[in-house]
Coordinates of N, CA and C in Angstrom, one line a residue:
M1 N 25.4 -28.9 -12.1 CA 26.2 -27.8 -12.0 C 27.4 -27.4 -11.6
S2 N 28.3 -26.6 -12.5 CA 29.8 -26.7 -12.1 C 29.8 -25.8 -10.8
K3 N 31.3 -25.9 -10.2 CA 31.6 -25.2 -9.2 C 31.2 -23.7 -9.1
L4 N 32.0 -23.4 -10.8 CA 31.8 -22.3 -11.4 C 30.1 -21.5 -11.1
Q5 N 29.7 -22.0 -11.4 CA 28.4 -21.7 -11.4 C 27.5 -21.6 -10.3
D6 N 28.0 -22.7 -9.3 CA 27.4 -22.9 -7.9 C 27.8 -21.6 -7.0
H7 N 29.5 -21.1 -7.4 CA 29.7 -20.0 -6.8 C 29.0 -18.7 -6.9
I8 N 28.7 -18.8 -8.3 CA 27.9 -17.4 -9.0 C 26.8 -17.5 -8.2
M9 N 25.8 -18.6 -8.4 CA 24.3 -18.5 -7.8 C 24.4 -18.2 -6.4
N10 N 25.5 -18.7 -5.4 CA 25.8 -18.5 -4.3 C 25.7 -16.8 -3.8
H11 N 26.3 -16.1 -4.6 CA 26.6 -14.7 -4.7 C 26.0 -13.7 -5.3
L12 N 24.6 -14.3 -5.7 CA 23.4 -13.9 -5.6 C 22.8 -13.2 -4.6
S13 N 22.1 -11.8 -4.8 CA 21.6 -11.0 -3.4 C 20.0 -11.7 -3.2
C14 N 19.5 -12.8 -4.4 CA 18.4 -12.8 -4.5 C 18.0 -14.5 -4.7
G15 N 17.1 -15.4 -3.8 CA 17.0 -16.4 -3.7 C 16.4 -17.4 -5.0
V16 N 17.0 -18.2 -5.5 CA 16.6 -18.6 -6.6 C 16.5 -20.4 -6.6
L17 N 15.5 -20.6 -7.2 CA 15.1 -22.0 -6.9 C 14.7 -22.3 -8.4
S18 N 14.7 -23.7 -9.1 CA 14.8 -24.1 -10.2 C 14.0 -25.7 -10.1
I19 N 13.1 -25.7 -11.2 CA 12.4 -27.2 -11.0 C 12.3 -28.0 -12.3
D20 N 11.9 -28.8 -12.6 CA 12.1 -29.4 -14.0 C 10.6 -29.6 -13.9
L21 N 10.1 -30.4 -15.1 CA 9.0 -30.4 -15.6 C 8.1 -31.7 -14.8
D22 N 8.7 -32.2 -13.9 CA 8.0 -33.1 -12.7 C 8.1 -32.4 -11.4
Y23 N 8.5 -30.9 -11.7 CA 8.5 -30.3 -10.3 C 9.3 -30.8 -9.1
R24 N 10.4 -31.5 -9.6 CA 11.9 -31.8 -8.9 C 12.9 -30.9 -8.7
V25 N 12.8 -30.4 -7.8 CA 14.3 -29.4 -7.1 C 15.8 -29.9 -8.2
I26 N 16.0 -29.0 -8.9 CA 17.1 -29.2 -9.7 C 18.1 -28.1 -9.6
Q27 N 17.9 -27.0 -8.4 CA 18.8 -26.0 -8.0 C 18.2 -25.2 -7.1
V28 N 19.1 -24.8 -6.4 CA 19.0 -23.6 -5.2 C 19.8 -22.9 -4.8
N29 N 20.0 -21.7 -4.2 CA 21.3 -21.0 -3.8 C 21.3 -20.8 -2.0
E30 N 22.2 -20.7 -1.8 CA 22.2 -20.3 -0.2 C 21.3 -19.1 0.3
V31 N 21.5 -18.1 -0.8 CA 19.9 -17.2 -0.4 C 18.8 -17.8 0.0
G32 N 18.6 -19.2 -1.4 CA 17.0 -19.6 -1.7 C 16.9 -20.2 -0.2
E33 N 17.8 -21.1 0.1 CA 17.7 -22.3 0.9 C 17.5 -21.3 2.6
N34 N 17.8 -20.0 2.8 CA 17.8 -19.5 4.3 C 16.4 -18.6 4.2
I35 N 15.9 -18.5 3.1 CA 14.3 -17.8 2.7 C 13.8 -18.6 3.3
L36 N 13.8 -20.0 2.0 CA 12.8 -21.0 2.7 C 13.0 -22.0 3.6
K37 N 13.9 -21.8 4.2 CA 14.2 -22.5 5.7 C 14.6 -23.9 5.0
V38 N 15.0 -24.1 4.2 CA 15.5 -25.7 3.4 C 17.1 -25.9 3.5
N39 N 17.5 -27.2 3.2 CA 18.4 -27.7 3.4 C 18.9 -28.4 2.2
R40 N 19.7 -27.8 1.0 CA 20.1 -27.8 -0.5 C 20.1 -29.6 -0.4
N41 N 21.4 -30.0 0.4 CA 21.4 -31.6 0.2 C 20.0 -32.2 0.1
E42 N 19.0 -31.6 1.1 CA 18.4 -33.1 1.3 C 17.0 -32.5 0.2
I43 N 16.8 -31.4 -0.2 CA 15.6 -30.7 -1.1 C 15.9 -31.2 -2.8
L44 N 17.2 -31.5 -3.3 CA 17.6 -31.7 -4.2 C 16.8 -33.1 -5.0
G45 N 16.5 -32.8 -6.2 CA 15.8 -34.1 -6.7 C 14.5 -34.3 -6.3
E46 N 13.6 -33.8 -5.1 CA 12.7 -33.9 -4.6 C 11.6 -33.1 -5.3
S47 N 10.2 -33.7 -4.7 CA 9.1 -32.8 -5.8 C 9.1 -31.6 -4.7
V48 N 9.0 -30.2 -5.1 CA 8.5 -29.2 -4.6 C 7.0 -29.5 -3.7
Y49 N 5.9 -30.5 -4.3 CA 4.9 -30.9 -3.7 C 5.0 -31.6 -2.7
D50 N 6.5 -32.5 -2.4 CA 6.6 -33.3 -1.2 C 7.4 -32.5 0.0
I51 N 8.2 -31.4 -0.8 CA 9.1 -30.9 0.3 C 8.3 -29.3 1.0
F52 N 7.4 -28.8 0.2 CA 6.4 -28.0 0.8 C 4.5 -28.5 0.5
P53 N 4.2 -29.7 1.3 CA 3.1 -29.9 0.8 C 1.8 -28.9 1.3
M54 N 2.0 -28.4 2.4 CA 1.0 -27.8 3.1 C 0.8 -26.0 2.3
A55 N 1.9 -25.8 1.1 CA 1.9 -24.3 0.5 C 0.7 -24.5 -0.4
P56 N -0.2 -22.8 -0.3 CA -1.2 -23.1 -0.9 C -0.7 -22.7 -2.3
E57 N -1.8 -23.0 -3.2 CA -1.7 -22.6 -4.6 C -1.7 -21.5 -4.9
E58 N -1.7 -20.2 -4.2 CA -1.5 -18.9 -4.4 C -0.5 -18.1 -4.5
V59 N 0.6 -19.2 -3.6 CA 2.6 -19.0 -3.5 C 2.8 -19.9 -4.8
R60 N 2.3 -20.8 -5.7 CA 2.7 -22.0 -6.0 C 3.4 -21.5 -7.8
H61 N 3.8 -20.3 -8.0 CA 4.2 -19.8 -9.0 C 4.5 -20.4 -9.8
V62 N 6.1 -21.1 -9.4 CA 7.2 -21.4 -10.1 C 6.2 -22.7 -10.7
E63 N 5.5 -23.5 -10.3 CA 4.6 -24.6 -10.5 C 3.8 -24.5 -11.6
R64 N 3.0 -22.9 -11.5 CA 2.2 -22.6 -12.2 C 3.2 -22.3 -13.6
T65 N 4.0 -22.1 -13.7 CA 5.0 -21.9 -14.9 C 5.4 -22.8 -15.7
V66 N 5.8 -24.0 -14.8 CA 5.7 -25.6 -15.4 C 4.3 -25.6 -16.2
Q67 N 3.6 -25.4 -15.6 CA 1.8 -25.8 -16.1 C 1.7 -25.3 -16.9
T68 N 1.8 -23.7 -17.1 CA 1.5 -23.0 -18.2 C 2.1 -22.5 -19.3
G69 N 3.5 -22.6 -18.8 CA 4.9 -21.8 -19.8 C 4.6 -20.6 -20.0
E70 N 3.6 -19.9 -18.7 CA 3.4 -18.3 -18.5 C 4.4 -17.8 -17.4
E71 N 5.3 -16.7 -17.4 CA 6.2 -16.4 -16.5 C 5.7 -15.5 -15.2
Y72 N 5.6 -15.4 -14.5 CA 5.1 -14.0 -13.2 C 6.6 -13.2 -12.9
F73 N 5.5 -12.0 -12.2 CA 6.3 -11.4 -11.2 C 5.4 -10.6 -10.6
I74 N 5.7 -10.8 -9.2 CA 4.8 -10.2 -8.2 C 5.5 -9.3 -7.6
E75 N 5.5 -8.0 -6.9 CA 6.1 -6.7 -6.4 C 6.1 -7.5 -5.3
A76 N 4.9 -8.1 -4.4 CA 5.3 -8.2 -2.7 C 4.1 -8.9 -2.9
M77 N 4.3 -10.2 -2.6 CA 3.2 -11.5 -2.5 C 3.4 -11.7 -0.9
P78 N 2.5 -12.2 -0.8 CA 2.6 -12.4 1.2 C 2.7 -13.9 0.9
Y79 N 3.8 -14.4 1.4 CA 4.4 -15.5 2.1 C 3.8 -16.0 3.4
Q80 N 2.7 -16.1 3.7 CA 1.8 -16.6 5.1 C 1.4 -17.7 5.2
W81 N 1.9 -18.9 5.6 CA 1.6 -20.0 6.0 C 2.2 -20.8 6.6
G82 N 2.1 -21.8 7.5 CA 3.2 -22.6 8.1 C 3.8 -21.4 9.3
K83 N 5.1 -21.9 9.3 CA 6.1 -21.2 9.4 C 6.6 -19.9 9.4
F84 N 6.2 -19.7 8.2 CA 6.3 -18.5 7.1 C 5.5 -17.4 7.6
D85 N 6.1 -15.9 7.3 CA 5.5 -14.9 8.2 C 5.9 -13.6 7.0
M86 N 6.2 -13.9 5.8 CA 7.3 -12.7 5.3 C 6.8 -12.1 3.8
Y87 N 7.1 -11.1 3.1 CA 6.4 -10.7 1.8 C 8.0 -11.3 1.1
L88 N 7.4 -11.5 -0.3 CA 8.6 -11.9 -1.3 C 8.1 -11.0 -2.6
T89 N 9.1 -10.7 -3.4 CA 9.1 -10.2 -4.4 C 9.6 -11.6 -5.4
V90 N 8.7 -12.2 -6.3 CA 9.0 -13.2 -7.1 C 8.8 -12.8 -8.4
Q91 N 9.9 -13.3 -9.0 CA 9.8 -13.4 -10.4 C 9.7 -15.2 -11.5
T92 N 8.8 -15.8 -11.9 CA 9.1 -16.9 -12.4 C 9.7 -16.8 -14.0
K93 N 10.5 -17.8 -13.9 CA 11.4 -17.7 -15.9 C 11.3 -19.5 -16.6
V94 N 10.9 -19.2 -17.8 CA 10.8 -20.6 -18.2 C 12.4 -21.1 -18.4
L95 N 12.5 -22.4 -18.6 CA 13.9 -22.7 -18.8 C 13.7 -23.4 -19.9
M96 N 14.6 -23.3 -21.0 CA 14.9 -23.6 -22.3 C 16.1 -24.3 -22.8
D97 N 15.8 -25.2 -23.5 CA 17.2 -25.9 -23.8 C 17.0 -26.5 -25.3
S98 N 17.8 -25.7 -26.5 CA 17.1 -26.3 -27.8 C 15.9 -26.0 -28.1
N99 N 15.4 -25.1 -27.6 CA 13.9 -24.6 -28.0 C 13.1 -25.8 -27.3
K100 N 12.9 -26.1 -26.2 CA 12.3 -27.2 -25.5 C 12.4 -26.8 -24.0
M101 N 11.2 -26.5 -23.6 CA 11.0 -26.1 -22.2 C 12.1 -27.7 -21.4
Y102 N 12.3 -27.1 -20.5 CA 12.8 -28.3 -19.4 C 12.2 -28.1 -18.1
G103 N 11.9 -26.9 -17.6 CA 11.5 -26.6 -16.3 C 11.5 -25.0 -16.3
A104 N 11.5 -24.5 -14.9 CA 11.1 -23.2 -14.5 C 12.1 -23.0 -13.3
M105 N 12.3 -21.5 -13.2 CA 13.1 -21.4 -12.0 C 12.2 -19.8 -11.4
V106 N 12.5 -19.7 -10.1 CA 11.8 -18.6 -9.3 C 13.2 -18.1 -9.0
E107 N 13.3 -16.4 -8.8 CA 14.1 -15.4 -8.4 C 13.4 -14.9 -7.4
F108 N 13.2 -14.8 -5.7 CA 12.7 -14.2 -4.8 C 13.3 -13.4 -3.6
R109 N 12.9 -12.4 -3.3 CA 13.8 -11.7 -2.6 C 12.5 -11.4 -1.5
D110 N 13.3 -11.5 -0.1 CA 12.3 -11.1 1.0 C 12.1 -9.6 1.3
M111 N 11.0 -9.0 1.1 CA 11.2 -7.9 1.0 C 10.0 -7.3 2.1
T112 N 9.8 -8.3 3.5 CA 8.9 -7.8 4.5 C 9.8 -6.5 4.9
H113 N 10.9 -6.6 5.7 CA 10.8 -5.2 6.4 C 10.5 -4.1 5.5
V114 N 10.4 -4.1 4.2 CA 10.2 -3.1 3.1 C 8.9 -2.8 2.8
Y115 N 7.9 -3.9 3.1 CA 6.5 -3.7 3.1 C 5.8 -3.3 4.4
K116 N 6.7 -3.7 5.0 CA 6.4 -3.2 6.6 C 6.5 -1.6 7.2
K117 N 7.7 -0.9 6.4 CA 7.9 0.5 6.3 C 7.0 1.1 5.5
Q118 N 6.5 0.7 4.2 CA 5.8 1.0 3.6 C 4.4 1.2 4.1
E119 N 4.0 0.1 5.4 CA 2.8 0.3 5.7 C 2.4 1.1 6.4
E120 N 4.0 1.4 7.6 CA 4.5 2.2 8.6 C 4.2 3.8 8.0
L121 N 4.6 3.9 6.7 CA 4.6 5.1 6.1 C 3.0 5.7 5.9
I122 N 2.3 4.5 5.0 CA 0.7 5.0 4.7 C -0.1 5.4 5.9
E123 N 0.3 4.8 7.2 CA -0.3 4.8 8.3 C -0.3 6.4 8.8
R124 N 1.2 6.5 8.7 CA 1.7 8.2 9.2 C 0.7 8.7 8.4
M125 N 1.1 8.6 7.1 CA 0.3 9.3 5.9 C -1.6 10.0 6.4
E126 N -1.8 8.6 6.3 CA -3.2 8.4 6.6 C -3.7 9.9 8.0
D127 N -2.7 9.1 9.3 CA -3.2 10.0 9.9 C -2.9 11.6 9.8
M128 N -1.7 11.9 8.9 CA -2.0 13.1 8.6 C -3.0 13.5 7.8
A129 N -3.3 12.6 7.1 CA -4.5 13.3 6.1 C -6.1 13.3 6.6
V130 N -6.3 12.7 7.9 CA -7.2 13.0 8.7 C -6.9 13.4 10.4
N131 N -6.9 14.3 10.6 CA -6.5 14.6 12.2 C -6.9 15.7 12.5
V132 N -8.0 15.3 13.5 CA -9.0 16.4 13.7 C -8.5 16.9 14.8
I133 N -8.3 17.9 15.3 CA -7.9 18.7 16.3 C -9.2 19.3 17.5
P134 N -9.2 18.7 18.3 CA -10.5 19.7 19.5 C -9.7 20.7 19.4
L135 N -10.5 22.1 19.5 CA -9.4 23.5 20.2 C -10.6 23.2 21.4
M136 N -11.9 23.5 21.2 CA -12.2 24.0 22.3 C -14.0 23.1 22.6
D137 N -14.5 22.9 23.0 CA -15.9 22.3 23.4 C -16.7 22.3 22.4
Q138 N -16.8 21.0 21.5 CA -17.4 21.1 20.3 C -17.0 21.9 19.1
L139 N -15.9 22.2 19.2 CA -15.1 22.8 18.3 C -13.9 22.2 17.9
G140 N -14.0 21.6 16.4 CA -12.5 20.9 16.1 C -12.3 21.6 14.8
L141 N -10.9 21.3 14.7 CA -10.1 21.7 13.5 C -9.5 20.5 12.4
L142 N -10.0 20.7 11.1 CA -9.2 19.5 10.2 C -8.4 20.3 9.4
P143 N -7.2 20.0 9.3 CA -5.9 20.7 8.3 C -6.3 19.7 7.5
I144 N -6.5 20.0 6.1 CA -6.6 19.2 5.0 C -5.2 19.6 4.4
Q145 N -4.4 18.0 4.2 CA -3.4 18.3 3.8 C -3.0 17.7 2.4
P146 N -2.1 17.5 1.5 CA -1.6 17.3 0.3 C -2.0 15.7 0.1
V147 N -1.3 14.9 1.4 CA -1.3 13.9 1.0 C -2.3 12.9 1.1
V148 N -3.6 14.1 1.0 CA -4.8 12.8 1.1 C -5.2 12.5 -0.2
E149 N -4.6 12.6 -1.3 CA -4.5 12.0 -2.4 C -4.1 11.0 -2.6
E150 N -2.9 11.1 -1.6 CA -2.3 9.7 -2.1 C -3.0 8.7 -1.2
V151 N -3.1 9.0 0.0 CA -4.1 7.8 0.6 C -5.3 7.2 -0.2
G152 N -5.8 8.2 -0.6 CA -7.5 8.1 -1.1 C -8.6 9.3 -0.4
F153 N -9.2 9.5 -1.4 CA -10.2 10.6 -1.1 C -11.6 9.7 0.1
H154 N -11.5 8.7 -0.5 CA -12.3 7.9 0.6 C -11.9 7.5 1.9
Y155 N -10.9 7.4 2.0 CA -10.1 7.7 3.6 C -10.5 8.9 4.3
L156 N -10.6 9.9 3.6 CA -11.1 11.5 4.1 C -12.4 11.3 4.6
L157 N -13.5 10.6 3.7 CA -14.6 10.6 3.5 C -15.1 9.8 5.0
D158 N -14.4 8.8 4.9 CA -15.1 7.6 5.9 C -14.5 8.1 7.3
I159 N -13.1 8.2 7.3 CA -12.4 8.1 8.9 C -13.0 9.8 9.2
G160 N -13.0 10.8 8.3 CA -13.2 12.0 8.8 C -14.2 12.2 9.6
L161 N -15.6 11.8 9.1 CA -17.0 12.0 9.3 C -16.8 10.8 10.8
Q162 N -16.3 9.7 10.5 CA -16.4 8.9 11.9 C -15.6 9.7 13.1
K163 N -14.4 10.6 13.1 CA -13.7 11.0 13.8 C -14.4 12.2 14.5
V164 N -15.2 13.1 13.5 CA -16.0 14.1 14.1 C -17.2 13.6 14.6
A165 N -17.6 12.6 14.1 CA -19.0 12.3 15.1 C -18.4 11.6 16.6
D166 N -17.5 11.2 16.6 CA -16.7 10.5 17.9 C -16.3 11.6 18.7
M167 N -16.0 12.8 18.0 CA -15.5 14.0 19.1 C -16.8 14.6 19.4
K168 N -18.2 14.4 19.1 CA -19.3 15.1 19.0 C -18.9 16.6 18.6
V169 N -18.2 16.6 17.5 CA -17.8 18.2 17.5 C -19.2 18.5 16.4
N170 N -19.9 20.1 16.9 CA -21.0 20.5 16.0 C -20.3 22.1 15.0
T171 N -19.0 22.1 15.3 CA -18.8 23.2 14.3 C -17.3 22.7 13.8
L172 N -17.2 22.8 12.8 CA -15.4 22.1 12.4 C -14.9 23.3 11.3
I173 N -13.8 23.3 11.4 CA -13.0 24.8 10.8 C -12.4 23.2 9.7
M174 N -12.4 23.6 8.7 CA -11.5 22.8 7.6 C -10.8 23.8 6.9
D175 N -9.4 23.6 7.6 CA -8.5 24.8 7.1 C -7.4 23.9 5.6
L176 N -7.7 24.9 4.5 CA -6.8 24.3 3.1 C -5.8 25.2 3.1
S177 N -5.2 25.7 3.9 CA -3.9 26.7 3.6 C -2.6 26.0 3.2
S178 N -2.7 24.4 3.6 CA -1.4 23.5 2.8 C -2.1 23.4 1.5
I179 N -2.9 23.7 0.9 CA -3.0 22.9 -0.3 C -3.2 23.8 -1.1
T180 N -2.1 23.9 -2.4 CA -1.7 24.8 -3.3 C -2.7 24.4 -4.7
Y181 N -2.9 23.4 -5.0 CA -3.5 23.3 -5.9 C -5.1 22.1 -5.9
L182 N -5.5 22.7 -6.7 CA -7.2 21.9 -6.1 C -7.3 21.5 -7.8
N183 N -7.8 20.6 -8.0 CA -8.3 19.7 -8.9 C -9.9 19.3 -8.9
D184 N -10.3 18.8 -10.4 CA -12.3 18.6 -10.0 C -12.4 17.7 -9.0
D185 N -11.6 16.6 -8.8 CA -11.7 15.7 -7.7 C -11.6 16.1 -6.5
F186 N -10.8 17.0 -6.1 CA -10.2 17.3 -5.0 C -11.6 18.5 -4.4
T187 N -12.4 19.2 -5.4 CA -12.8 19.9 -4.9 C -14.5 19.1 -4.9
E188 N -14.7 18.4 -6.0 CA -15.8 17.5 -5.1 C -15.8 16.4 -4.1
M189 N -14.4 16.0 -3.8 CA -14.4 15.7 -2.2 C -14.7 16.4 -1.4
I190 N -14.4 18.1 -1.4 CA -14.5 18.4 -0.2 C -16.2 18.7 0.0
A191 N -16.8 19.2 -1.4 CA -18.3 19.1 -1.4 C -18.9 18.3 -1.0
K192 N -18.4 16.7 -1.1 CA -19.1 15.8 -0.7 C -18.9 15.6 1.2
L193 N -17.3 15.8 1.5 CA -17.7 15.8 3.2 C -18.3 16.8 3.6
C194 N -17.9 18.4 3.0 CA -19.0 19.3 3.9 C -20.6 19.0 3.9
G195 N -21.0 17.8 2.5 CA -22.2 17.5 2.4 C -23.0 16.6 3.7
A196 N -21.4 15.6 3.8 CA -22.3 14.5 4.7 C -22.0 15.2 6.4
L197 N -21.1 16.2 6.6 CA -20.9 16.7 7.7 C -22.2 17.9 8.1
N198 N -22.8 18.1 7.0 CA -24.4 19.0 7.2 C -25.1 18.2 7.6
L199 N -25.4 17.3 7.4 CA -26.1 16.3 7.1 C -26.5 15.7 8.8
L200 N -24.6 15.6 9.2 CA -24.8 15.0 10.9 C -25.0 16.6 11.6
G201 N -25.5 17.3 11.0 CA -25.8 18.6 12.1 C -24.6 19.3 12.4
V202 N -22.9 19.5 11.6 CA -22.3 20.0 11.7 C -21.9 21.5 10.7
D203 N -21.4 22.5 11.7 CA -21.1 23.5 10.9 C -20.1 23.4 10.1
I204 N -19.7 23.8 9.1 CA -18.3 24.4 8.5 C -18.1 25.6 8.0
M205 N -16.7 25.2 8.6 CA -16.0 26.9 8.3 C -14.9 26.7 7.6
I206 N -14.4 27.1 6.6 CA -13.4 26.9 5.6 C -12.3 27.8 5.8
T207 N -11.1 27.7 6.1 CA -10.4 28.9 5.9 C -9.2 28.5 5.1
G208 N -7.9 29.6 5.0 CA -7.0 29.5 4.2 C -6.9 28.9 2.8
V209 N -8.1 29.3 1.9 CA -8.0 29.5 0.8 C -7.3 30.4 -0.2
R210 N -6.0 29.9 -0.9 CA -5.3 30.9 -1.6 C -6.1 31.1 -2.8
P211 N -5.4 32.7 -3.2 CA -6.1 33.2 -4.3 C -6.0 32.4 -5.6
E212 N -5.1 31.4 -6.0 CA -5.0 30.8 -6.9 C -5.9 29.7 -6.7
T213 N -6.2 28.9 -5.8 CA -7.2 27.9 -5.0 C -8.3 28.6 -5.2
A214 N -8.7 29.6 -5.3 CA -9.7 30.4 -5.3 C -10.5 30.1 -6.6
L215 N -9.3 30.6 -7.8 CA -9.8 30.6 -9.2 C -10.4 29.7 -9.5
R216 N -9.5 28.2 -9.1 CA -9.9 27.2 -9.8 C -11.1 26.4 -9.0
W217 N -11.2 26.9 -8.2 CA -12.6 26.4 -7.3 C -13.6 27.1 -7.8
V218 N -14.0 28.0 -8.2 CA -14.9 28.7 -8.7 C -14.9 28.1 -10.2
S219 N -14.2 27.9 -11.0 CA -13.7 27.4 -12.1 C -14.5 26.1 -12.3
S220 N -14.4 25.7 -11.0 CA -14.6 24.3 -11.4 C -16.4 23.8 -10.8
G221 N -17.1 25.0 -10.9 CA -18.8 25.0 -10.6 C -19.4 24.4 -9.2
T222 N -18.6 23.8 -8.3 CA -18.7 23.4 -7.2 C -19.0 24.8 -6.3
D223 N -20.2 25.0 -6.1 CA -20.8 26.4 -5.6 C -21.8 25.7 -4.8
Y224 N -22.1 24.6 -4.0 CA -23.6 24.3 -3.4 C -22.7 23.9 -2.1
I225 N -21.9 24.2 -1.5 CA -21.1 23.9 -0.1 C -21.9 24.7 0.7
K226 N -22.6 24.4 1.7 CA -23.3 25.0 2.9 C -21.8 25.9 4.1
T227 N -21.4 26.7 3.6 CA -20.2 26.8 4.7 C -20.2 28.2 4.8
T228 N -19.1 28.7 6.0 CA -18.8 30.1 5.5 C -17.4 30.0 5.7
Y229 N -16.5 31.1 4.8 CA -15.2 31.1 4.7 C -14.6 32.0 5.3
H230 N -13.1 32.1 5.7 CA -12.5 33.2 6.7 C -11.0 32.9 5.9
P231 N -10.3 34.1 6.1 CA -9.1 34.0 5.4 C -7.8 32.9 6.3
H232 N -8.2 33.0 7.9 CA -7.0 31.7 8.4 C -7.9 31.4 9.8
V233 N -7.2 30.2 10.3 CA -7.8 29.8 11.6 C -8.2 31.1 12.3
Q234 N -7.3 31.6 12.8 CA -7.4 32.8 13.8 C -9.0 33.3 14.0
A235 N -9.1 34.1 12.2 CA -10.4 34.8 12.0 C -11.8 34.0 12.2
A236 N -11.7 32.4 11.6 CA -12.8 32.0 12.1 C -13.0 31.8 13.6
L237 N -12.0 31.5 14.7 CA -11.9 31.5 15.9 C -12.6 32.5 16.3
S238 N -12.4 33.7 16.1 CA -12.6 35.2 16.5 C -14.4 34.9 16.1
T239 N -14.3 34.6 14.8 CA -15.8 34.9 14.5 C -17.0 33.6 15.7
Y240 N -16.4 32.4 15.5 CA -17.2 31.4 16.8 C -17.6 32.0 18.0
K241 N -16.2 32.1 18.4 CA -16.5 32.9 19.7 C -17.3 34.1 20.0
N242 N -17.8 35.0 18.7 CA -18.4 36.0 18.7 C -19.9 35.4 18.7
S243 N -20.0 34.7 18.1 CA -21.4 33.8 18.1 C -21.6 33.2 19.0
R244 N -21.0 32.9 20.0 CA -21.8 32.4 21.4 C -22.2 32.8 22.3

């Protein structure tokens, strides 16, 4: 590789590693050296199977490209073996010369910090989606948030039921004031959650249903929820206190 090509390669923001048809390293840039914790002068001409003998098959995409001629793209690949504990974005490419394959290259970026931030965001969204608030003895409040669609309805069903059971709640106020639109999946999820809570002996009080949401709910045909409805949480609390 010429000095100009070498200079260009070392100014790329991603790591680059190229191998020939015998899996020998023919090219690696400085970013690639840093990510893979190798020294270029020591690995050029060496087989990647000798350089990384313990690497599991599920991370050997550039080798697989040499074997099959197929190119791969993995947005967040776990690269966790030996001394490595990271997530990489990986894209392989076939290397051709005069319509003849002579090797393969892989471009990769360390996306560990991005992946971990995404995990933290998902955890916060999950906490928002299922946040059972104790109001008084055996009474809880579950504000349903729009993010529940992002984290998955199954999470609300599984974690919501467990949290209510752990708190020994016998009456749950389910507030929908943050929900501006209901689709059929959403109403079905609410019905399943209420049904499962009823089976646990929990009474349901639904509050905060908006007029437009109520119309959508009625048209969905979901009318088998055993619950009472109240305009807001304060009204449900008043009804609960008067019934004690």
